[in-house]
Amino acid sequence: MPENSASAADRLHAVLTTLRASMADQISTAPSVREEHSHGEAMTAAHLPEAVIFAESTQDVSAVLSACHAHRVPVVAFGAGTSIEGHVVPPEYAISLDLSRMTDILAVNAEDLDCRVQAGLTRQSLNAQIRDTGLFFPVDPGGEATLGGMCATRASGTAAVRYGTMKENVLGLTVVLATGEIIRTGGRVRKSSTGYDLTSLFIGSEGTLGVITEVQLRLHGRPETLSAAVCQFENLHNAVQTVMEIIQCGIPVNRVELMDPVQMQASIQFSKLEGYRALTTLFFEFAGAPAAVQEQVSATEALAEANNGLGFAWAESAEDRSRLWKARHDAFWAAKALAPQARVISTDCIVPISRLGTLIDGVYQDIKASGLRAPLLGHVGDGNFHTLIITEDTPEGHAQAWELDKKIVARALALEGSCSGEHGVGIGKLDFLETEHGAGALGVMRALKNTMDPHRILNPGKLLPAGPAYTG
Ligand SMILES: Cc1cc2nc3c(=O)[nH]c(=O)nc-3n(C[C@H](O)[C@H](O)[C@H](O)COP(=O)(O)OP(=O)(O)OC[C@H]3O[C@@H](n4cnc5c(N)ncnc54)[C@H](O)[C@@H]3O)c2cc1C
């Protein structure tokens, strides 16, 4: 019988039989392990993989993809499962390929400010291990994500306003292609004008073009001085205007994050923040040499004051600073704690910063009309924010939340924005891709996918909405 006419169950069986010969103790079909790999942090319906394979090397990944390619079995790369658009939910008869055992730091080149790591390492672990070098890796999504997963979603976080996203901080990759072939992209140099930029192609590809096994990262010097402060505002527009002016003046703030009064109330309760009111709040961090920090602080304070800021409260000690930023990173859980039985979906719109105020006004109208509770917070220096829509965990509740999500995205797209600044497409944002990119660009993306993964085994159904049948 030709391979591709065998049933999906038979093909899967063939893959597992092949792989068990050399990787038996790395394959699990235990119900609890399959359950853990059936979903990320999204509201998207979960689906069990038939088996989970724990890769321990690039060669393991190659062996898995080569077998899956030969037998047409779908495979979903899994880092830490913190993605929030249904990215890691497996389709029917699929294998979940877990990279979390690949955690080695392969090289640290302190003089050149770069390092090479395996894809399953988390950014927290990397930073703890390289602390003595005086260097750090700045991209900081809220979840305990792997660096491979962060590459695959083109992640960013609170420090993107200063250091950029994964796109700016990855120099090269080792990638296993759908056929099992291993390639290296990029290198160690800061710039190169040779060839197509394959590194950028894989950054943000959500496991649909290849599986990343090694990452060459840019590192940065730990700043001499760090200083953090909070400024509250009676009026959200004043806060947004302050940030816009900070960016326009080129003040190199390390981080600037916004929470609206509803989110602030949730975070005060959840993170036991003392001395703050449930008002629109900006969290600032400044970094650099002491004199430079002082200059940034004075300029920022002047702008905030001119926009009716209610004064700066400083986090003086390292403990106070980390408590403040932990509260910011825990904002999702703080919102969730407002209604523990409910579900939370996070929007992730981004617009040119001058349009942020207009978008947020519209979003507040939509939230009010929906009758739902939806705290708002964001990486406001990038024009990117999240509305954490809290909804009942029922089909009607989910539909109501998706409806609100759709309205917010439509507003962002109408303002020349994007439906996702950092979380990615997964399943949750598929419906918006054609409006955002246009049919022509989507056609090029589909052609790339068809060339690189002709049997569509790599995370099928994610990132690209279904299009015309492939006839190549
Ligand atoms: C509380 C909370 C806060 C968050 N805050 C932020 C934030 O501020 N900024 C932000 O950007 N994100 C944020 N996220 C989302 C999430 O942390 C990121 O999307 C993260 O990059 C996912 O990494 P992961 O290792 O968990 O990947 P996973 O969820 O395991 O996988 C994500 C996608 O990448 C693919 N993938 C994983 N590993 C590989 C690999 N090695 N090779 C190829 N493909 C791979 C998967 O197939 C999937 O499509 C947050 C999530 C939570 C729960």
Coordinates of C-alpha atoms in Angstrom, one line a residue, residues 55-62 65 75-80 97-104 106 115-121 146-155 166-167 170-178 180-186 198-217 452 458-459 463:
A55 CA 14.3 15.6 22.1
E56 CA 17.7 15.7 23.7
S57 CA 19.8 16.7 20.7
T58 CA 19.5 18.2 17.2
Q59 CA 20.0 14.7 15.9
D60 CA 16.9 13.5 17.8
V61 CA 14.8 16.3 16.3
S62 CA 16.2 15.4 12.9
L65 CA 11.1 15.0 11.6
V75 CA 4.4 17.3 14.5
V76 CA 4.1 20.2 16.9
A77 CA 7.2 21.7 18.5
F78 CA 6.6 22.4 22.2
G79 CA 8.8 24.7 24.3
A80 CA 7.2 25.6 27.6
L97 CA 7.9 17.3 20.1
D98 CA 9.1 18.7 23.4
L99 CA 12.4 20.6 23.4
S100 CA 12.5 21.4 27.1
R101 CA 15.4 18.9 27.8
M102 CA 17.7 20.8 25.5
T103 CA 19.0 23.3 28.0
D104 CA 22.7 23.6 27.4
L106 CA 27.0 25.9 24.2
C115 CA 26.2 33.3 23.2
R116 CA 24.9 30.1 21.7
V117 CA 22.3 28.0 23.5
Q118 CA 20.0 25.1 23.0
A119 CA 16.4 26.0 22.2
G120 CA 14.8 24.5 25.4
L121 CA 16.7 26.8 27.7
T146 CA 12.0 28.8 26.2
L147 CA 14.3 30.7 23.9
G148 CA 13.3 28.4 21.0
G149 CA 9.6 29.2 21.7
M150 CA 10.4 32.9 22.0
C151 CA 12.2 32.8 18.6
A152 CA 9.2 30.9 17.1
T153 CA 6.7 33.5 18.3
R154 CA 9.0 36.6 17.8
A155 CA 8.4 37.4 21.4
M166 CA 13.7 38.5 19.4
K167 CA 14.0 39.8 15.9
V170 CA 18.9 36.7 17.5
L171 CA 22.0 36.5 15.3
G172 CA 21.7 32.9 14.0
L173 CA 20.0 29.6 14.4
T174 CA 20.3 25.8 13.9
V175 CA 17.1 24.6 12.4
V176 CA 15.8 21.1 11.4
L177 CA 13.8 21.3 8.3
A178 CA 10.6 19.2 7.6
G180 CA 15.0 16.2 8.9
E181 CA 17.8 18.1 7.2
I182 CA 19.8 20.3 9.6
I183 CA 20.8 23.8 8.5
R184 CA 22.5 26.7 10.2
T185 CA 21.4 30.3 9.5
G186 CA 23.1 33.6 10.2
L198 CA 16.8 33.0 6.7
T199 CA 17.2 33.7 10.4
S200 CA 14.4 36.3 10.2
L201 CA 12.3 33.9 8.2
F202 CA 12.3 31.4 11.1
I203 CA 11.8 34.1 13.8
G204 CA 8.0 34.2 14.2
S205 CA 7.3 31.1 12.1
E206 CA 5.6 29.3 15.0
G207 CA 7.1 25.9 14.2
T208 CA 5.5 25.8 10.7
L209 CA 8.7 26.0 8.7
G210 CA 11.3 24.1 10.8
V211 CA 12.2 23.2 14.4
I212 CA 14.8 25.5 16.0
T213 CA 17.4 23.6 18.1
E214 CA 20.1 26.2 18.7
V215 CA 20.0 29.9 19.0
Q216 CA 22.9 32.5 18.7
L217 CA 21.8 35.4 20.9
M452 CA 9.6 24.1 2.8
L458 CA 4.9 21.1 10.7
N459 CA 2.3 22.5 13.1
L463 CA -0.2 30.9 11.4

